Amino acid sequence: MQSAQNHIVCIEDEEDIQEIIAFNLERAGYKVSLAGDGAQGLALVQDCMPDLVLLDVMLPSMNGMQVCQQLKANSETAGVPIIMLSARSEEDDIVKGLTRGADDYITKPFSQAELMARIKVALRRKPQSNALCIKDVCLDPDLFTCKINNQVIKLTTTEFKLLQAMMQQPGRAFSREQLIQSALGEQTDVVDRNVDVHIRAIRKALGDDHNIIETVRGVGYRCGEG
Ligand code: CA
């Protein structure tokens, strides 16, 4: 369920274009977040880790080329496909954009049908994710991110690994010792072994979804549908 709705960030300063793109994307079933300048767009992408970015070339504060370069230089965001939007007069920029890692470009004015078709292709090219999802919680071991409804939540490395161990085997009851072993391996002398403290912190970070971690009396913990 969680991966059914792809999330697209549109970074575009012309409000008319932004509006029509958002309208069409939402109508096509995508979740859309909007930014009106480069710096804001960069922060938004890093914050919500969307499935795709539509990126205008000419933007205030930071242009599309710079945003593209920064997203591709950061290992967390490098895998997010980018489609550049540019005016016909900016064709030199398109070439620069592609050499800086953009996945595709589309020249203004474009039809919404063309844009939708390009988005579908770019999303299909996106590498398969190994994300583990239970209810609204999606944990991606490759990206080292945990999201609730596509919003990244902060976990420490230990918390992340504990949650990953449980989410990899939903329904399995783990003892505290097993959790330490599967999550942290041999390096247990350097970390806090108090699983209960970590679990409490994870539940707090999960907010309304805290009940995906169940306490199994006399045993330990397990992940389930809550
Ligand atoms: Ca523009």
PDB file of C-alpha atoms and ligand atoms in Angstrom:
ATOM      1  CA  MET A   1       0.000   0.000   0.000  1.00  0.00           C
ATOM      2  CA  GLN A   2       2.670   2.478   1.039  1.00  0.00           C
ATOM      3  CA  SER A   3       4.515   2.436  -2.239  1.00  0.00           C
ATOM      4  CA  ALA A   4       1.357   2.713  -4.350  1.00  0.00           C
ATOM      5  CA  GLN A   5       1.342   6.503  -4.300  1.00  0.00           C
ATOM      6  CA  ASN A   6       4.496   7.971  -5.766  1.00  0.00           C
ATOM      7  CA  HIS A   7       5.599  11.268  -4.296  1.00  0.00           C
ATOM      8  CA  ILE A   8       6.807  14.000  -6.659  1.00  0.00           C
ATOM      9  CA  VAL A   9       8.474  17.277  -5.720  1.00  0.00           C
ATOM     10  CA  CYS A  10       7.983  20.080  -8.243  1.00  0.00           C
ATOM     11  CA  ILE A  11      10.478  22.965  -8.019  1.00  0.00           C
ATOM     12  CA  GLU A  12       9.146  25.755 -10.213  1.00  0.00           C
ATOM     13  CA  ASP A  13       8.880  29.502  -9.628  1.00  0.00           C
ATOM     14  CA  GLU A  14       6.159  30.288 -12.176  1.00  0.00           C
ATOM     15  CA  GLU A  15       2.944  29.888 -10.252  1.00  0.00           C
ATOM     16  CA  ASP A  16       0.759  29.171 -13.281  1.00  0.00           C
ATOM     17  CA  ILE A  17       2.975  26.291 -14.352  1.00  0.00           C
ATOM     18  CA  GLN A  18       3.305  25.030 -10.781  1.00  0.00           C
ATOM     19  CA  GLU A  19      -0.464  25.009 -10.389  1.00  0.00           C
ATOM     20  CA  ILE A  20      -1.229  23.172 -13.580  1.00  0.00           C
ATOM     21  CA  ILE A  21       1.470  20.573 -12.946  1.00  0.00           C
ATOM     22  CA  ALA A  22       0.245  19.992  -9.380  1.00  0.00           C
ATOM     23  CA  PHE A  23      -3.353  19.717 -10.569  1.00  0.00           C
ATOM     24  CA  ASN A  24      -2.501  17.128 -13.213  1.00  0.00           C
ATOM     25  CA  LEU A  25      -0.172  15.108 -10.996  1.00  0.00           C
ATOM     26  CA  GLU A  26      -2.731  14.907  -8.205  1.00  0.00           C
ATOM     27  CA  ARG A  27      -5.425  13.937 -10.653  1.00  0.00           C
ATOM     28  CA  ALA A  28      -3.123  11.146 -11.889  1.00  0.00           C
ATOM     29  CA  GLY A  29      -2.823   9.848  -8.320  1.00  0.00           C
ATOM     30  CA  TYR A  30       0.573  11.252  -7.339  1.00  0.00           C
ATOM     31  CA  LYS A  31       1.341  12.959  -4.071  1.00  0.00           C
ATOM     32  CA  VAL A  32       2.798  16.403  -4.839  1.00  0.00           C
ATOM     33  CA  SER A  33       4.958  18.823  -2.857  1.00  0.00           C
ATOM     34  CA  LEU A  34       5.851  22.223  -4.265  1.00  0.00           C
ATOM     35  CA  ALA A  35       8.785  24.615  -3.887  1.00  0.00           C
ATOM     36  CA  GLY A  36       9.119  28.032  -5.492  1.00  0.00           C
ATOM     37  CA  ASP A  37      12.886  28.499  -5.413  1.00  0.00           C
ATOM     38  CA  GLY A  38      16.046  26.437  -5.624  1.00  0.00           C
ATOM     39  CA  ALA A  39      17.197  26.490  -2.021  1.00  0.00           C
ATOM     40  CA  GLN A  40      13.732  25.693  -0.706  1.00  0.00           C
ATOM     41  CA  GLY A  41      13.397  22.902  -3.273  1.00  0.00           C
ATOM     42  CA  LEU A  42      16.734  21.357  -2.319  1.00  0.00           C
ATOM     43  CA  ALA A  43      15.761  21.336   1.357  1.00  0.00           C
ATOM     44  CA  LEU A  44      12.345  19.865   0.546  1.00  0.00           C
ATOM     45  CA  VAL A  45      13.828  16.984  -1.457  1.00  0.00           C
ATOM     46  CA  GLN A  46      16.351  16.191   1.286  1.00  0.00           C
ATOM     47  CA  ASP A  47      13.586  16.282   3.855  1.00  0.00           C
ATOM     48  CA  CYS A  48      10.916  14.166   2.163  1.00  0.00           C
ATOM     49  CA  MET A  49      12.968  11.924  -0.180  1.00  0.00           C
ATOM     50  CA  PRO A  50      10.436  11.860  -3.033  1.00  0.00           C
ATOM     51  CA  ASP A  51      10.249   9.293  -5.843  1.00  0.00           C
ATOM     52  CA  LEU A  52      10.924  11.932  -8.500  1.00  0.00           C
ATOM     53  CA  VAL A  53      11.817  15.630  -8.860  1.00  0.00           C
ATOM     54  CA  LEU A  54      10.587  18.043 -11.524  1.00  0.00           C
ATOM     55  CA  LEU A  55      13.156  20.802 -11.625  1.00  0.00           C
ATOM     56  CA  ASP A  56      12.884  24.107 -13.453  1.00  0.00           C
ATOM     57  CA  VAL A  57      16.185  25.513 -14.766  1.00  0.00           C
ATOM     58  CA  MET A  58      15.693  29.235 -14.093  1.00  0.00           C
ATOM     59  CA  LEU A  59      14.919  29.636 -10.407  1.00  0.00           C
ATOM     60  CA  PRO A  60      15.503  32.291  -7.780  1.00  0.00           C
ATOM     61  CA  SER A  61      18.143  31.819  -5.051  1.00  0.00           C
ATOM     62  CA  MET A  62      19.759  28.762  -6.628  1.00  0.00           C
ATOM     63  CA  ASN A  63      19.262  27.688 -10.223  1.00  0.00           C
ATOM     64  CA  GLY A  64      18.138  24.256 -11.343  1.00  0.00           C
ATOM     65  CA  MET A  65      21.657  23.233 -12.388  1.00  0.00           C
ATOM     66  CA  GLN A  66      23.014  23.870  -8.909  1.00  0.00           C
ATOM     67  CA  VAL A  67      20.112  22.031  -7.291  1.00  0.00           C
ATOM     68  CA  CYS A  68      20.623  19.078  -9.634  1.00  0.00           C
ATOM     69  CA  GLN A  69      24.341  18.961  -8.936  1.00  0.00           C
ATOM     70  CA  GLN A  70      23.820  19.016  -5.173  1.00  0.00           C
ATOM     71  CA  LEU A  71      21.152  16.316  -5.231  1.00  0.00           C
ATOM     72  CA  LYS A  72      23.321  14.030  -7.350  1.00  0.00           C
ATOM     73  CA  ALA A  73      26.403  14.684  -5.192  1.00  0.00           C
ATOM     74  CA  ASN A  74      24.611  13.568  -2.037  1.00  0.00           C
ATOM     75  CA  SER A  75      24.443   9.774  -1.710  1.00  0.00           C
ATOM     76  CA  GLU A  76      21.047   9.956  -0.007  1.00  0.00           C
ATOM     77  CA  THR A  77      19.386  11.829  -2.858  1.00  0.00           C
ATOM     78  CA  ALA A  78      21.530  10.669  -5.800  1.00  0.00           C
ATOM     79  CA  GLY A  79      19.047   7.914  -6.726  1.00  0.00           C
ATOM     80  CA  VAL A  80      16.040  10.230  -7.004  1.00  0.00           C
ATOM     81  CA  PRO A  81      15.224  10.707 -10.708  1.00  0.00           C
ATOM     82  CA  ILE A  82      15.232  14.328 -11.905  1.00  0.00           C
ATOM     83  CA  ILE A  83      13.373  15.698 -14.912  1.00  0.00           C
ATOM     84  CA  MET A  84      14.528  19.207 -15.819  1.00  0.00           C
ATOM     85  CA  LEU A  85      12.006  21.702 -17.155  1.00  0.00           C
ATOM     86  CA  SER A  86      13.488  24.374 -19.375  1.00  0.00           C
ATOM     87  CA  ALA A  87      12.609  27.009 -21.932  1.00  0.00           C
ATOM     88  CA  ARG A  88      13.672  26.336 -25.486  1.00  0.00           C
ATOM     89  CA  SER A  89      16.182  29.198 -25.280  1.00  0.00           C
ATOM     90  CA  GLU A  90      18.015  27.410 -22.486  1.00  0.00           C
ATOM     91  CA  GLU A  91      19.167  24.433 -24.514  1.00  0.00           C
ATOM     92  CA  ASP A  92      22.785  24.916 -23.472  1.00  0.00           C
ATOM     93  CA  ASP A  93      21.573  24.514 -19.923  1.00  0.00           C
ATOM     94  CA  ILE A  94      19.870  21.247 -20.775  1.00  0.00           C
ATOM     95  CA  VAL A  95      23.154  19.765 -21.896  1.00  0.00           C
ATOM     96  CA  LYS A  96      24.758  20.971 -18.671  1.00  0.00           C
ATOM     97  CA  GLY A  97      21.888  19.510 -16.688  1.00  0.00           C
ATOM     98  CA  LEU A  98      22.250  16.108 -18.256  1.00  0.00           C
ATOM     99  CA  THR A  99      25.983  16.095 -17.670  1.00  0.00           C
ATOM    100  CA  ARG A 100      25.274  16.945 -14.040  1.00  0.00           C
ATOM    101  CA  GLY A 101      23.117  13.897 -13.612  1.00  0.00           C
ATOM    102  CA  ALA A 102      19.568  14.875 -14.577  1.00  0.00           C
ATOM    103  CA  ASP A 103      17.691  11.848 -15.907  1.00  0.00           C
ATOM    104  CA  ASP A 104      15.623  13.623 -18.535  1.00  0.00           C
ATOM    105  CA  TYR A 105      14.485  17.058 -19.630  1.00  0.00           C
ATOM    106  CA  ILE A 106      11.385  18.509 -21.141  1.00  0.00           C
ATOM    107  CA  THR A 107      11.177  21.780 -23.045  1.00  0.00           C
ATOM    108  CA  LYS A 108       8.572  24.433 -22.279  1.00  0.00           C
ATOM    109  CA  PRO A 109       5.887  24.745 -23.426  1.00  0.00           C
ATOM    110  CA  PHE A 110       5.022  21.069 -22.974  1.00  0.00           C
ATOM    111  CA  SER A 111       1.741  19.220 -22.928  1.00  0.00           C
ATOM    112  CA  GLN A 112       0.637  17.629 -19.675  1.00  0.00           C
ATOM    113  CA  ALA A 113       0.280  14.324 -21.513  1.00  0.00           C
ATOM    114  CA  GLU A 114       3.942  14.469 -22.491  1.00  0.00           C
ATOM    115  CA  LEU A 115       4.975  15.340 -18.955  1.00  0.00           C
ATOM    116  CA  MET A 116       2.961  12.427 -17.513  1.00  0.00           C
ATOM    117  CA  ALA A 117       4.497  10.024 -20.020  1.00  0.00           C
ATOM    118  CA  ARG A 118       8.041  11.166 -19.145  1.00  0.00           C
ATOM    119  CA  ILE A 119       7.310  10.806 -15.438  1.00  0.00           C
ATOM    120  CA  LYS A 120       6.093   7.245 -15.900  1.00  0.00           C
ATOM    121  CA  VAL A 121       9.258   6.307 -17.792  1.00  0.00           C
ATOM    122  CA  ALA A 122      11.543   7.913 -15.195  1.00  0.00           C
ATOM    123  CA  LEU A 123       9.729   6.191 -12.322  1.00  0.00           C
ATOM    124  CA  ARG A 124      10.015   2.844 -14.074  1.00  0.00           C
ATOM    125  CA  ARG A 125      13.768   3.323 -14.423  1.00  0.00           C
ATOM    126  CA  LYS A 126      14.129   3.994 -10.732  1.00  0.00           C
ATOM    127  CA  PRO A 127      16.058   1.158  -9.076  1.00  0.00           C
ATOM    128  CA  GLN A 128      13.955  -1.330  -7.135  1.00  0.00           C
ATOM    129  CA  SER A 129      14.003  -0.526  -3.486  1.00  0.00           C
ATOM    130  CA  ASN A 130      14.556  -2.980  -0.667  1.00  0.00           C
ATOM    131  CA  ALA A 131      12.289  -0.956   1.578  1.00  0.00           C
ATOM    132  CA  LEU A 132      10.493  -2.743   4.386  1.00  0.00           C
ATOM    133  CA  CYS A 133       7.006  -1.388   5.057  1.00  0.00           C
ATOM    134  CA  ILE A 134       4.548  -2.055   7.857  1.00  0.00           C
ATOM    135  CA  LYS A 135       1.469   0.152   8.005  1.00  0.00           C
ATOM    136  CA  ASP A 136       2.668   3.732   7.351  1.00  0.00           C
ATOM    137  CA  VAL A 137       6.262   2.964   8.328  1.00  0.00           C
ATOM    138  CA  CYS A 138       8.789   2.358   5.532  1.00  0.00           C
ATOM    139  CA  LEU A 139      12.391   1.601   6.303  1.00  0.00           C
ATOM    140  CA  ASP A 140      14.954   1.570   3.519  1.00  0.00           C
ATOM    141  CA  PRO A 141      18.197  -0.202   4.489  1.00  0.00           C
ATOM    142  CA  ASP A 142      19.977   1.014   1.324  1.00  0.00           C
ATOM    143  CA  LEU A 143      19.212   4.678   1.894  1.00  0.00           C
ATOM    144  CA  PHE A 144      19.315   4.301   5.675  1.00  0.00           C
ATOM    145  CA  THR A 145      16.044   6.188   5.958  1.00  0.00           C
ATOM    146  CA  CYS A 146      12.885   5.524   7.899  1.00  0.00           C
ATOM    147  CA  LYS A 147       9.754   7.294   6.721  1.00  0.00           C
ATOM    148  CA  ILE A 148       6.229   7.590   8.002  1.00  0.00           C
ATOM    149  CA  ASN A 149       3.838   8.617   5.238  1.00  0.00           C
ATOM    150  CA  ASN A 150       6.882   9.713   3.253  1.00  0.00           C
ATOM    151  CA  GLN A 151       8.197  11.960   6.035  1.00  0.00           C
ATOM    152  CA  VAL A 152      11.664  11.023   7.212  1.00  0.00           C
ATOM    153  CA  ILE A 153      11.932  10.413  10.952  1.00  0.00           C
ATOM    154  CA  LYS A 154      15.173  10.524  12.884  1.00  0.00           C
ATOM    155  CA  LEU A 155      16.559   7.327  14.418  1.00  0.00           C
ATOM    156  CA  THR A 156      20.010   6.624  15.781  1.00  0.00           C
ATOM    157  CA  THR A 157      22.032   3.891  14.053  1.00  0.00           C
ATOM    158  CA  THR A 158      21.249   1.450  16.862  1.00  0.00           C
ATOM    159  CA  GLU A 159      17.534   2.248  16.762  1.00  0.00           C
ATOM    160  CA  PHE A 160      17.499   1.878  12.990  1.00  0.00           C
ATOM    161  CA  LYS A 161      19.175  -1.539  13.117  1.00  0.00           C
ATOM    162  CA  LEU A 162      16.889  -2.824  15.840  1.00  0.00           C
ATOM    163  CA  LEU A 163      13.804  -1.765  13.909  1.00  0.00           C
ATOM    164  CA  GLN A 164      15.249  -3.228  10.704  1.00  0.00           C
ATOM    165  CA  ALA A 165      15.865  -6.597  12.392  1.00  0.00           C
ATOM    166  CA  MET A 166      12.248  -6.762  13.541  1.00  0.00           C
ATOM    167  CA  MET A 167      10.722  -5.468  10.295  1.00  0.00           C
ATOM    168  CA  GLN A 168      12.675  -8.020   8.261  1.00  0.00           C
ATOM    169  CA  GLN A 169      10.801 -10.791  10.054  1.00  0.00           C
ATOM    170  CA  PRO A 170       7.361  -9.433  10.865  1.00  0.00           C
ATOM    171  CA  GLY A 171       5.516 -11.520  13.424  1.00  0.00           C
ATOM    172  CA  ARG A 172       8.650 -13.137  14.837  1.00  0.00           C
ATOM    173  CA  ALA A 173       9.124 -12.626  18.561  1.00  0.00           C
ATOM    174  CA  PHE A 174      12.683 -11.612  19.402  1.00  0.00           C
ATOM    175  CA  SER A 175      14.304 -11.874  22.791  1.00  0.00           C
ATOM    176  CA  ARG A 176      16.340  -8.857  23.833  1.00  0.00           C
ATOM    177  CA  GLU A 177      19.528 -10.866  23.343  1.00  0.00           C
ATOM    178  CA  GLN A 178      18.454 -11.927  19.822  1.00  0.00           C
ATOM    179  CA  LEU A 179      17.695  -8.353  18.945  1.00  0.00           C
ATOM    180  CA  ILE A 180      21.106  -7.190  20.089  1.00  0.00           C
ATOM    181  CA  GLN A 181      22.698 -10.026  18.107  1.00  0.00           C
ATOM    182  CA  SER A 182      20.779  -9.535  14.871  1.00  0.00           C
ATOM    183  CA  ALA A 183      20.938  -5.784  14.963  1.00  0.00           C
ATOM    184  CA  LEU A 184      24.381  -5.153  16.283  1.00  0.00           C
ATOM    185  CA  GLY A 185      26.393  -8.315  15.824  1.00  0.00           C
ATOM    186  CA  GLU A 186      29.573  -8.648  17.800  1.00  0.00           C
ATOM    187  CA  GLN A 187      30.204  -5.006  18.595  1.00  0.00           C
ATOM    188  CA  THR A 188      27.923  -5.086  21.572  1.00  0.00           C
ATOM    189  CA  ASP A 189      30.546  -3.916  24.012  1.00  0.00           C
ATOM    190  CA  VAL A 190      30.586  -0.431  22.526  1.00  0.00           C
ATOM    191  CA  VAL A 191      26.845   0.193  22.456  1.00  0.00           C
ATOM    192  CA  ASP A 192      24.141   0.599  24.975  1.00  0.00           C
ATOM    193  CA  ARG A 193      22.772  -2.907  25.508  1.00  0.00           C
ATOM    194  CA  ASN A 194      19.597  -1.682  27.082  1.00  0.00           C
ATOM    195  CA  VAL A 195      17.121  -2.762  24.400  1.00  0.00           C
ATOM    196  CA  ASP A 196      14.135  -1.454  26.348  1.00  0.00           C
ATOM    197  CA  VAL A 197      15.554   2.070  26.272  1.00  0.00           C
ATOM    198  CA  HIS A 198      16.081   1.866  22.507  1.00  0.00           C
ATOM    199  CA  ILE A 199      12.614   0.431  21.916  1.00  0.00           C
ATOM    200  CA  ARG A 200      11.075   3.245  23.943  1.00  0.00           C
ATOM    201  CA  ALA A 201      12.965   5.780  21.797  1.00  0.00           C
ATOM    202  CA  ILE A 202      11.878   4.054  18.566  1.00  0.00           C
ATOM    203  CA  ARG A 203       8.236   3.990  19.657  1.00  0.00           C
ATOM    204  CA  LYS A 204       8.428   7.665  20.498  1.00  0.00           C
ATOM    205  CA  ALA A 205       9.882   8.421  17.055  1.00  0.00           C
ATOM    206  CA  LEU A 206       7.144   6.338  15.401  1.00  0.00           C
ATOM    207  CA  GLY A 207       4.438   8.507  16.972  1.00  0.00           C
ATOM    208  CA  ASP A 208       0.965   7.265  16.037  1.00  0.00           C
ATOM    209  CA  ASP A 209       2.508   4.117  14.548  1.00  0.00           C
ATOM    210  CA  HIS A 210       4.278   3.141  17.774  1.00  0.00           C
ATOM    211  CA  ASN A 211       2.092   0.044  18.088  1.00  0.00           C
ATOM    212  CA  ILE A 212       3.768  -1.727  15.166  1.00  0.00           C
ATOM    213  CA  ILE A 213       6.223  -2.796  17.880  1.00  0.00           C
ATOM    214  CA  GLU A 214       4.458  -5.148  20.254  1.00  0.00           C
ATOM    215  CA  THR A 215       5.759  -6.242  23.616  1.00  0.00           C
ATOM    216  CA  VAL A 216       5.744 -10.038  23.894  1.00  0.00           C
ATOM    217  CA  ARG A 217       5.431 -10.817  27.554  1.00  0.00           C
ATOM    218  CA  GLY A 218       8.215 -13.008  28.895  1.00  0.00           C
ATOM    219  CA  VAL A 219      10.060 -12.905  25.577  1.00  0.00           C
ATOM    220  CA  GLY A 220      10.781  -9.457  24.180  1.00  0.00           C
ATOM    221  CA  TYR A 221       9.411  -7.682  21.139  1.00  0.00           C
ATOM    222  CA  ARG A 222       8.014  -8.182  17.680  1.00  0.00           C
ATOM    223  CA  CYS A 223       6.853  -6.070  14.763  1.00  0.00           C
ATOM    224  CA  GLY A 224       3.352  -6.498  13.457  1.00  0.00           C
ATOM    225  CA  GLU A 225       0.357  -4.623  12.150  1.00  0.00           C
ATOM    226  CA  GLY A 226      -0.266  -3.267  15.658  1.00  0.00           C
TER     227      GLY A 226
HETATM  228 CA    CA B   1      11.588  29.559 -13.965  1.00  0.00          CA
END
